[in-house]
């Protein structure tokens, strides 16, 4: 088993099994993180109205001055801008609301930190410098007390106590830790690292240069890594050689028997049997806008990057990043139902709680496309900030939304 490094604060004291109930004054929202702008839009997931915009970088001048005074931090800051941000600073990647809807937690890649924004004041309640020099995808426990943050350059997932902002644990990962998900009962964590997606060594013969890419199953209480899987090897065993091991967005069935995921360079979805540890099938999806596109032009090795189940886990919504479409896929049997062209760089997918709609962030067009799970058609478009990526459903204190902007 892989050991875990824990700080002095024990996890047992901050991780009760009971979930925190939704506050009576809380209102459902979709949090849309605008990566290049440093803002987040709060959207009503039923009416599709944009309700508020949050400034996620009120301390930008102070942070940049700090970075410029540190040669190593400055090197990484510029590298993130050049290699990952397409010439832009990555100000905000991921955002989750607290159960009471009074705080939103954001990871800020270029600033290598996580902040808690108090919605009433708009100020930073706490700021935590993560390990290494870049903060990436997050996940939050159902009780809202633990926040997982992938520390890209440190090859660990930092576990943060949301009440204090203190790092209370670290989970070892492969190169460039990326996606994190808690199991439905909160007992497990599913994590994947994606390796060096920013290099031009994209030919299958150069795959070994991409670093260590592993899928991990982790005990959420002890943070012990229970299982490490090389998905490239598993795909080869299933008859799919020369396929990347870099697991990107993932979606897990209700009973957690199967995980569906995207991997680098793949225009499609992998179905993996967690019980028997094997690939069950790979569904190929259309190339569309990506016909003839060289692999070196894929955005950070992403062919498709965005996957979400409807609440019934009967259908999947796919963000076809290089293909320019959103797709609806039926799970049993696994097959494509429809595609609809949505524009430039669809990059994340999230499902409404009622199962009617899928939200797809279209990063290149600064909007969110709303797709009907039933018809596969786009039913609405929501204008958001510059370069939307991650989107998360959450709750916000209604008093904040009712207050003057």
mmCIF file of N, CA and C in Angstrom, residues 294-401:
data_model
loop_
_atom_site.group_PDB
_atom_site.id
_atom_site.type_symbol
_atom_site.label_atom_id
_atom_site.label_comp_id
_atom_site.label_asym_id
_atom_site.label_seq_id
_atom_site.Cartn_x
_atom_site.Cartn_y
_atom_site.Cartn_z
ATOM 1 N N UNK A 294 -3.941 17.498 -36.562
ATOM 2 C CA UNK A 294 -2.812 16.756 -35.989
ATOM 3 C C UNK A 294 -2.904 16.704 -34.467
ATOM 4 N N UNK A 295 -2.386 15.621 -33.888
ATOM 5 C CA UNK A 295 -2.456 15.440 -32.434
ATOM 6 C C UNK A 295 -1.758 16.563 -31.680
ATOM 7 N N UNK A 296 -0.744 17.155 -32.264
ATOM 8 C CA UNK A 296 -0.038 18.243 -31.586
ATOM 9 C C UNK A 296 -0.893 19.493 -31.442
ATOM 10 N N UNK A 297 -2.014 19.565 -32.178
ATOM 11 C CA UNK A 297 -2.918 20.711 -32.070
ATOM 12 C C UNK A 297 -4.047 20.476 -31.070
ATOM 13 N N UNK A 298 -4.130 19.290 -30.478
ATOM 14 C CA UNK A 298 -5.157 19.035 -29.467
ATOM 15 C C UNK A 298 -4.879 19.905 -28.249
ATOM 16 N N UNK A 299 -5.898 20.426 -27.633
ATOM 17 C CA UNK A 299 -5.741 21.296 -26.472
ATOM 18 C C UNK A 299 -5.313 20.476 -25.258
ATOM 19 N N UNK A 300 -4.037 20.627 -24.868
ATOM 20 C CA UNK A 300 -3.495 19.887 -23.728
ATOM 21 C C UNK A 300 -3.814 18.389 -23.833
ATOM 22 N N UNK A 301 -3.639 17.861 -25.045
ATOM 23 C CA UNK A 301 -3.845 16.431 -25.348
ATOM 24 C C UNK A 301 -5.310 16.010 -25.300
ATOM 25 N N UNK A 302 -6.225 16.941 -25.074
ATOM 26 C CA UNK A 302 -7.643 16.591 -24.964
ATOM 27 C C UNK A 302 -8.259 16.435 -26.346
ATOM 28 N N UNK A 303 -8.803 15.271 -26.635
ATOM 29 C CA UNK A 303 -9.690 15.126 -27.785
ATOM 30 C C UNK A 303 -11.080 15.545 -27.332
ATOM 31 N N UNK A 304 -11.583 14.847 -26.299
ATOM 32 C CA UNK A 304 -12.826 15.218 -25.625
ATOM 33 C C UNK A 304 -12.521 15.426 -24.149
ATOM 34 N N UNK A 305 -13.123 16.453 -23.548
ATOM 35 C CA UNK A 305 -12.839 16.764 -22.145
ATOM 36 C C UNK A 305 -14.103 17.314 -21.489
ATOM 37 N N UNK A 306 -14.888 16.432 -20.916
ATOM 38 C CA UNK A 306 -16.126 16.818 -20.246
ATOM 39 C C UNK A 306 -17.107 15.669 -20.313
ATOM 40 N N UNK A 307 -17.547 15.171 -19.154
ATOM 41 C CA UNK A 307 -18.399 13.986 -19.114
ATOM 42 C C UNK A 307 -19.279 14.059 -17.877
ATOM 43 N N UNK A 308 -20.577 13.876 -18.062
ATOM 44 C CA UNK A 308 -21.503 13.938 -16.928
ATOM 45 C C UNK A 308 -22.671 12.996 -17.146
ATOM 46 N N UNK A 309 -23.039 12.254 -16.095
ATOM 47 C CA UNK A 309 -24.245 11.442 -16.106
ATOM 48 C C UNK A 309 -25.463 12.303 -15.806
ATOM 49 N N UNK A 310 -26.621 11.890 -16.352
ATOM 50 C CA UNK A 310 -27.863 12.395 -15.784
ATOM 51 C C UNK A 310 -28.053 11.722 -14.426
ATOM 52 N N UNK A 311 -28.911 12.233 -13.548
ATOM 53 C CA UNK A 311 -29.031 11.667 -12.203
ATOM 54 C C UNK A 311 -29.414 10.187 -12.188
ATOM 55 N N UNK A 312 -30.110 9.721 -13.203
ATOM 56 C CA UNK A 312 -30.511 8.324 -13.267
ATOM 57 C C UNK A 312 -29.373 7.421 -13.760
ATOM 58 N N UNK A 313 -28.268 8.008 -14.187
ATOM 59 C CA UNK A 313 -27.116 7.340 -14.794
ATOM 60 C C UNK A 313 -27.521 6.457 -15.976
ATOM 61 N N UNK A 314 -28.518 6.922 -16.727
ATOM 62 C CA UNK A 314 -28.928 6.211 -17.940
ATOM 63 C C UNK A 314 -28.328 6.835 -19.191
ATOM 64 N N UNK A 315 -27.906 8.104 -19.080
ATOM 65 C CA UNK A 315 -27.329 8.799 -20.220
ATOM 66 C C UNK A 315 -26.112 9.601 -19.778
ATOM 67 N N UNK A 316 -25.202 9.765 -20.721
ATOM 68 C CA UNK A 316 -24.017 10.576 -20.512
ATOM 69 C C UNK A 316 -24.042 11.777 -21.445
ATOM 70 N N UNK A 317 -23.551 12.890 -20.953
ATOM 71 C CA UNK A 317 -23.374 14.085 -21.774
ATOM 72 C C UNK A 317 -21.880 14.292 -21.969
ATOM 73 N N UNK A 318 -21.480 14.504 -23.205
ATOM 74 C CA UNK A 318 -20.069 14.572 -23.570
ATOM 75 C C UNK A 318 -19.738 15.952 -24.125
ATOM 76 N N UNK A 319 -18.663 16.547 -23.617
ATOM 77 C CA UNK A 319 -18.128 17.762 -24.213
ATOM 78 C C UNK A 319 -17.064 17.352 -25.223
ATOM 79 N N UNK A 320 -17.381 17.506 -26.506
ATOM 80 C CA UNK A 320 -16.464 17.103 -27.568
ATOM 81 C C UNK A 320 -15.499 18.223 -27.890
ATOM 82 N N UNK A 321 -14.453 18.353 -27.097
ATOM 83 C CA UNK A 321 -13.598 19.534 -27.101
ATOM 84 C C UNK A 321 -13.061 19.905 -28.483
ATOM 85 N N UNK A 322 -12.338 19.006 -29.109
ATOM 86 C CA UNK A 322 -11.775 19.308 -30.427
ATOM 87 C C UNK A 322 -12.778 19.056 -31.541
ATOM 88 N N UNK A 323 -13.891 18.404 -31.224
ATOM 89 C CA UNK A 323 -14.917 18.097 -32.221
ATOM 90 C C UNK A 323 -15.949 19.200 -32.365
ATOM 91 N N UNK A 324 -16.045 20.102 -31.364
ATOM 92 C CA UNK A 324 -16.963 21.225 -31.446
ATOM 93 C C UNK A 324 -18.403 20.898 -31.125
ATOM 94 N N UNK A 325 -18.673 19.707 -30.576
ATOM 95 C CA UNK A 325 -20.068 19.345 -30.308
ATOM 96 C C UNK A 325 -20.290 18.922 -28.862
ATOM 97 N N UNK A 326 -21.560 18.854 -28.493
ATOM 98 C CA UNK A 326 -21.989 18.159 -27.288
ATOM 99 C C UNK A 326 -22.720 16.911 -27.755
ATOM 100 N N UNK A 327 -22.468 15.799 -27.095
ATOM 101 C CA UNK A 327 -23.078 14.527 -27.480
ATOM 102 C C UNK A 327 -23.866 13.953 -26.318
ATOM 103 N N UNK A 328 -24.975 13.292 -26.643
ATOM 104 C CA UNK A 328 -25.730 12.524 -25.662
ATOM 105 C C UNK A 328 -25.528 11.048 -25.987
ATOM 106 N N UNK A 329 -25.096 10.299 -24.988
ATOM 107 C CA UNK A 329 -24.771 8.884 -25.149
ATOM 108 C C UNK A 329 -25.640 8.056 -24.210
ATOM 109 N N UNK A 330 -26.276 7.040 -24.738
ATOM 110 C CA UNK A 330 -27.050 6.116 -23.908
ATOM 111 C C UNK A 330 -26.098 5.120 -23.270
ATOM 112 N N UNK A 331 -26.341 4.780 -21.985
ATOM 113 C CA UNK A 331 -25.403 3.903 -21.277
ATOM 114 C C UNK A 331 -25.633 2.422 -21.553
ATOM 115 N N UNK A 332 -26.884 1.978 -21.600
ATOM 116 C CA UNK A 332 -27.161 0.551 -21.775
ATOM 117 C C UNK A 332 -28.127 0.347 -22.934
ATOM 118 N N UNK A 333 -27.651 -0.210 -24.075
ATOM 119 C CA UNK A 333 -26.234 -0.448 -24.367
ATOM 120 C C UNK A 333 -25.538 0.861 -24.688
ATOM 121 N N UNK A 334 -24.224 0.873 -24.547
ATOM 122 C CA UNK A 334 -23.454 2.094 -24.751
ATOM 123 C C UNK A 334 -23.457 2.458 -26.230
ATOM 124 N N UNK A 335 -24.126 3.559 -26.541
ATOM 125 C CA UNK A 335 -24.218 3.972 -27.945
ATOM 126 C C UNK A 335 -24.496 5.467 -28.028
ATOM 127 N N UNK A 336 -24.078 6.055 -29.130
ATOM 128 C CA UNK A 336 -24.315 7.471 -29.378
ATOM 129 C C UNK A 336 -25.766 7.692 -29.763
ATOM 130 N N UNK A 337 -26.421 8.657 -29.103
ATOM 131 C CA UNK A 337 -27.779 9.042 -29.476
ATOM 132 C C UNK A 337 -27.790 10.248 -30.399
ATOM 133 N N UNK A 338 -26.990 11.277 -30.079
ATOM 134 C CA UNK A 338 -27.052 12.498 -30.881
ATOM 135 C C UNK A 338 -25.828 13.360 -30.624
ATOM 136 N N UNK A 339 -25.551 14.236 -31.573
ATOM 137 C CA UNK A 339 -24.569 15.297 -31.376
ATOM 138 C C UNK A 339 -25.186 16.610 -31.832
ATOM 139 N N UNK A 340 -24.742 17.700 -31.211
ATOM 140 C CA UNK A 340 -25.172 19.028 -31.639
ATOM 141 C C UNK A 340 -23.958 19.940 -31.582
ATOM 142 N N UNK A 341 -23.723 20.669 -32.662
ATOM 143 C CA UNK A 341 -22.559 21.550 -32.714
ATOM 144 C C UNK A 341 -22.801 22.739 -31.794
ATOM 145 N N UNK A 342 -21.821 23.008 -30.905
ATOM 146 C CA UNK A 342 -21.998 24.095 -29.938
ATOM 147 C C UNK A 342 -20.952 25.186 -30.070
ATOM 148 N N UNK A 343 -19.857 24.941 -30.812
ATOM 149 C CA UNK A 343 -18.898 26.014 -31.017
ATOM 150 C C UNK A 343 -17.470 25.647 -30.680
ATOM 151 N N UNK A 344 -16.712 26.643 -30.266
ATOM 152 C CA UNK A 344 -15.268 26.544 -30.113
ATOM 153 C C UNK A 344 -14.880 26.083 -28.703
ATOM 154 N N UNK A 345 -14.324 24.915 -28.603
ATOM 155 C CA UNK A 345 -13.761 24.328 -27.386
ATOM 156 C C UNK A 345 -14.804 24.086 -26.286
ATOM 157 N N UNK A 346 -15.758 23.195 -26.515
ATOM 158 C CA UNK A 346 -16.584 22.724 -25.398
ATOM 159 C C UNK A 346 -15.703 21.947 -24.431
ATOM 160 N N UNK A 347 -15.685 22.343 -23.137
ATOM 161 C CA UNK A 347 -14.608 21.861 -22.258
ATOM 162 C C UNK A 347 -15.054 21.244 -20.933
ATOM 163 N N UNK A 348 -16.316 21.267 -20.621
ATOM 164 C CA UNK A 348 -16.766 20.620 -19.371
ATOM 165 C C UNK A 348 -18.253 20.346 -19.493
ATOM 166 N N UNK A 349 -18.744 19.380 -18.734
ATOM 167 C CA UNK A 349 -20.165 19.043 -18.746
ATOM 168 C C UNK A 349 -20.647 18.849 -17.314
ATOM 169 N N UNK A 350 -21.868 19.294 -17.054
ATOM 170 C CA UNK A 350 -22.513 19.112 -15.748
ATOM 171 C C UNK A 350 -23.997 18.878 -15.980
ATOM 172 N N UNK A 351 -24.613 18.077 -15.124
ATOM 173 C CA UNK A 351 -26.016 17.711 -15.299
ATOM 174 C C UNK A 351 -26.898 18.419 -14.282
ATOM 175 N N UNK A 352 -28.091 18.829 -14.718
ATOM 176 C CA UNK A 352 -29.053 19.427 -13.789
ATOM 177 C C UNK A 352 -29.589 18.346 -12.844
ATOM 178 N N UNK A 353 -30.008 18.762 -11.653
ATOM 179 C CA UNK A 353 -30.481 17.798 -10.667
ATOM 180 C C UNK A 353 -31.760 17.098 -11.094
ATOM 181 N N UNK A 354 -32.593 17.747 -11.923
ATOM 182 C CA UNK A 354 -33.829 17.114 -12.362
ATOM 183 C C UNK A 354 -33.615 16.194 -13.570
ATOM 184 N N UNK A 355 -32.381 16.149 -14.072
ATOM 185 C CA UNK A 355 -32.065 15.242 -15.162
ATOM 186 C C UNK A 355 -32.543 15.687 -16.531
ATOM 187 N N UNK A 356 -33.029 16.888 -16.638
ATOM 188 C CA UNK A 356 -33.550 17.348 -17.930
ATOM 189 C C UNK A 356 -32.464 17.908 -18.834
ATOM 190 N N UNK A 357 -31.461 18.540 -18.230
ATOM 191 C CA UNK A 357 -30.503 19.283 -19.033
ATOM 192 C C UNK A 357 -29.054 18.971 -18.683
ATOM 193 N N UNK A 358 -28.221 19.131 -19.688
ATOM 194 C CA UNK A 358 -26.787 19.095 -19.504
ATOM 195 C C UNK A 358 -26.229 20.472 -19.832
ATOM 196 N N UNK A 359 -25.320 20.943 -18.997
ATOM 197 C CA UNK A 359 -24.654 22.220 -19.224
ATOM 198 C C UNK A 359 -23.255 21.938 -19.776
ATOM 199 N N UNK A 360 -22.921 22.568 -20.882
ATOM 200 C CA UNK A 360 -21.609 22.393 -21.508
ATOM 201 C C UNK A 360 -20.954 23.763 -21.634
ATOM 202 N N UNK A 361 -19.806 23.932 -20.988
ATOM 203 C CA UNK A 361 -19.095 25.210 -21.116
ATOM 204 C C UNK A 361 -18.376 25.236 -22.458
ATOM 205 N N UNK A 362 -18.586 26.298 -23.212
ATOM 206 C CA UNK A 362 -17.956 26.462 -24.522
ATOM 207 C C UNK A 362 -16.896 27.546 -24.341
ATOM 208 N N UNK A 363 -15.683 27.106 -24.007
ATOM 209 C CA UNK A 363 -14.646 28.018 -23.535
ATOM 210 C C UNK A 363 -14.280 29.076 -24.568
ATOM 211 N N UNK A 364 -14.211 28.680 -25.833
ATOM 212 C CA UNK A 364 -13.805 29.628 -26.861
ATOM 213 C C UNK A 364 -14.854 30.651 -27.219
ATOM 214 N N UNK A 365 -16.095 30.409 -26.824
ATOM 215 C CA UNK A 365 -17.189 31.324 -27.158
ATOM 216 C C UNK A 365 -17.759 32.041 -25.935
ATOM 217 N N UNK A 366 -17.176 31.815 -24.767
ATOM 218 C CA UNK A 366 -17.587 32.496 -23.528
ATOM 219 C C UNK A 366 -19.081 32.310 -23.247
ATOM 220 N N UNK A 367 -19.520 31.072 -23.313
ATOM 221 C CA UNK A 367 -20.925 30.797 -23.045
ATOM 222 C C UNK A 367 -21.081 29.377 -22.518
ATOM 223 N N UNK A 368 -22.264 29.115 -21.992
ATOM 224 C CA UNK A 368 -22.654 27.768 -21.581
ATOM 225 C C UNK A 368 -23.827 27.343 -22.442
ATOM 226 N N UNK A 369 -23.687 26.216 -23.122
ATOM 227 C CA UNK A 369 -24.771 25.660 -23.926
ATOM 228 C C UNK A 369 -25.599 24.725 -23.057
ATOM 229 N N UNK A 370 -26.915 24.879 -23.125
ATOM 230 C CA UNK A 370 -27.826 24.022 -22.354
ATOM 231 C C UNK A 370 -28.424 22.999 -23.323
ATOM 232 N N UNK A 371 -28.168 21.725 -23.054
ATOM 233 C CA UNK A 371 -28.556 20.640 -23.944
ATOM 234 C C UNK A 371 -29.645 19.795 -23.288
ATOM 235 N N UNK A 372 -30.677 19.451 -24.035
ATOM 236 C CA UNK A 372 -31.737 18.575 -23.535
ATOM 237 C C UNK A 372 -31.259 17.128 -23.576
ATOM 238 N N UNK A 373 -31.328 16.441 -22.441
ATOM 239 C CA UNK A 373 -30.987 15.020 -22.425
ATOM 240 C C UNK A 373 -31.974 14.217 -23.272
ATOM 241 N N UNK A 374 -33.206 14.691 -23.353
ATOM 242 C CA UNK A 374 -34.244 13.948 -24.072
ATOM 243 C C UNK A 374 -34.076 14.060 -25.584
ATOM 244 N N UNK A 375 -33.860 15.271 -26.078
ATOM 245 C CA UNK A 375 -33.818 15.481 -27.527
ATOM 246 C C UNK A 375 -32.408 15.606 -28.088
ATOM 247 N N UNK A 376 -31.440 15.903 -27.220
ATOM 248 C CA UNK A 376 -30.082 16.124 -27.680
ATOM 249 C C UNK A 376 -29.860 17.474 -28.307
ATOM 250 N N UNK A 377 -30.852 18.338 -28.284
ATOM 251 C CA UNK A 377 -30.757 19.652 -28.924
ATOM 252 C C UNK A 377 -30.394 20.730 -27.897
ATOM 253 N N UNK A 378 -29.802 21.809 -28.395
ATOM 254 C CA UNK A 378 -29.516 22.942 -27.531
ATOM 255 C C UNK A 378 -30.788 23.745 -27.331
ATOM 256 N N UNK A 379 -31.123 24.010 -26.052
ATOM 257 C CA UNK A 379 -32.368 24.698 -25.741
ATOM 258 C C UNK A 379 -32.144 26.107 -25.196
ATOM 259 N N UNK A 380 -30.905 26.413 -24.822
ATOM 260 C CA UNK A 380 -30.616 27.755 -24.303
ATOM 261 C C UNK A 380 -29.119 28.001 -24.359
ATOM 262 N N UNK A 381 -28.758 29.290 -24.315
ATOM 263 C CA UNK A 381 -27.360 29.693 -24.272
ATOM 264 C C UNK A 381 -27.199 30.748 -23.188
ATOM 265 N N UNK A 382 -26.169 30.606 -22.367
ATOM 266 C CA UNK A 382 -25.950 31.522 -21.250
ATOM 267 C C UNK A 382 -24.603 32.220 -21.449
ATOM 268 N N UNK A 383 -24.620 33.525 -21.572
ATOM 269 C CA UNK A 383 -23.381 34.293 -21.712
ATOM 270 C C UNK A 383 -22.667 34.354 -20.366
ATOM 271 N N UNK A 384 -21.379 34.009 -20.365
ATOM 272 C CA UNK A 384 -20.598 34.038 -19.130
ATOM 273 C C UNK A 384 -19.291 34.778 -19.400
ATOM 274 N N UNK A 385 -18.334 34.672 -18.464
ATOM 275 C CA UNK A 385 -17.082 35.411 -18.579
ATOM 276 C C UNK A 385 -16.080 34.750 -19.506
ATOM 277 N N UNK A 386 -14.857 35.285 -19.497
ATOM 278 C CA UNK A 386 -13.831 34.885 -20.445
ATOM 279 C C UNK A 386 -13.283 33.496 -20.132
ATOM 280 N N UNK A 387 -13.504 32.575 -21.070
ATOM 281 C CA UNK A 387 -12.974 31.215 -21.058
ATOM 282 C C UNK A 387 -13.530 30.363 -19.904
ATOM 283 N N UNK A 388 -14.824 30.096 -19.925
ATOM 284 C CA UNK A 388 -15.410 29.230 -18.888
ATOM 285 C C UNK A 388 -14.906 27.796 -19.045
ATOM 286 N N UNK A 389 -14.620 27.162 -17.921
ATOM 287 C CA UNK A 389 -14.196 25.764 -17.955
ATOM 288 C C UNK A 389 -15.019 24.954 -16.964
ATOM 289 N N UNK A 390 -14.503 24.747 -15.754
ATOM 290 C CA UNK A 390 -15.209 23.910 -14.795
ATOM 291 C C UNK A 390 -16.540 24.524 -14.388
ATOM 292 N N UNK A 391 -17.548 23.672 -14.203
ATOM 293 C CA UNK A 391 -18.864 24.087 -13.694
ATOM 294 C C UNK A 391 -19.283 23.100 -12.619
ATOM 295 N N UNK A 392 -19.845 23.607 -11.540
ATOM 296 C CA UNK A 392 -20.295 22.751 -10.438
ATOM 297 C C UNK A 392 -21.665 23.223 -9.957
ATOM 298 N N UNK A 393 -22.550 22.275 -9.699
ATOM 299 C CA UNK A 393 -23.835 22.596 -9.082
ATOM 300 C C UNK A 393 -23.633 22.782 -7.588
ATOM 301 N N UNK A 394 -24.316 23.766 -7.028
ATOM 302 C CA UNK A 394 -24.194 24.024 -5.602
ATOM 303 C C UNK A 394 -25.382 24.806 -5.102
ATOM 304 N N UNK A 395 -25.219 25.407 -3.936
ATOM 305 C CA UNK A 395 -26.281 26.222 -3.345
ATOM 306 C C UNK A 395 -25.694 27.546 -2.876
ATOM 307 N N UNK A 396 -26.521 28.580 -2.928
ATOM 308 C CA UNK A 396 -26.125 29.909 -2.481
ATOM 309 C C UNK A 396 -27.213 30.444 -1.552
ATOM 310 N N UNK A 397 -26.788 31.094 -0.509
ATOM 311 C CA UNK A 397 -27.714 31.740 0.412
ATOM 312 C C UNK A 397 -28.575 32.734 -0.375
ATOM 313 N N UNK A 398 -29.894 32.548 -0.309
ATOM 314 C CA UNK A 398 -30.807 33.392 -1.091
ATOM 315 C C UNK A 398 -30.658 34.873 -0.740
ATOM 316 N N UNK A 399 -30.253 35.179 0.485
ATOM 317 C CA UNK A 399 -30.080 36.574 0.887
ATOM 318 C C UNK A 399 -29.002 37.249 0.058
ATOM 319 N N UNK A 400 -27.965 36.500 -0.293
ATOM 320 C CA UNK A 400 -26.900 37.064 -1.126
ATOM 321 C C UNK A 400 -27.436 37.361 -2.520
ATOM 322 N N UNK A 401 -28.210 36.477 -3.071
ATOM 323 C CA UNK A 401 -28.723 36.686 -4.420
ATOM 324 C C UNK A 401 -29.764 37.799 -4.465
#
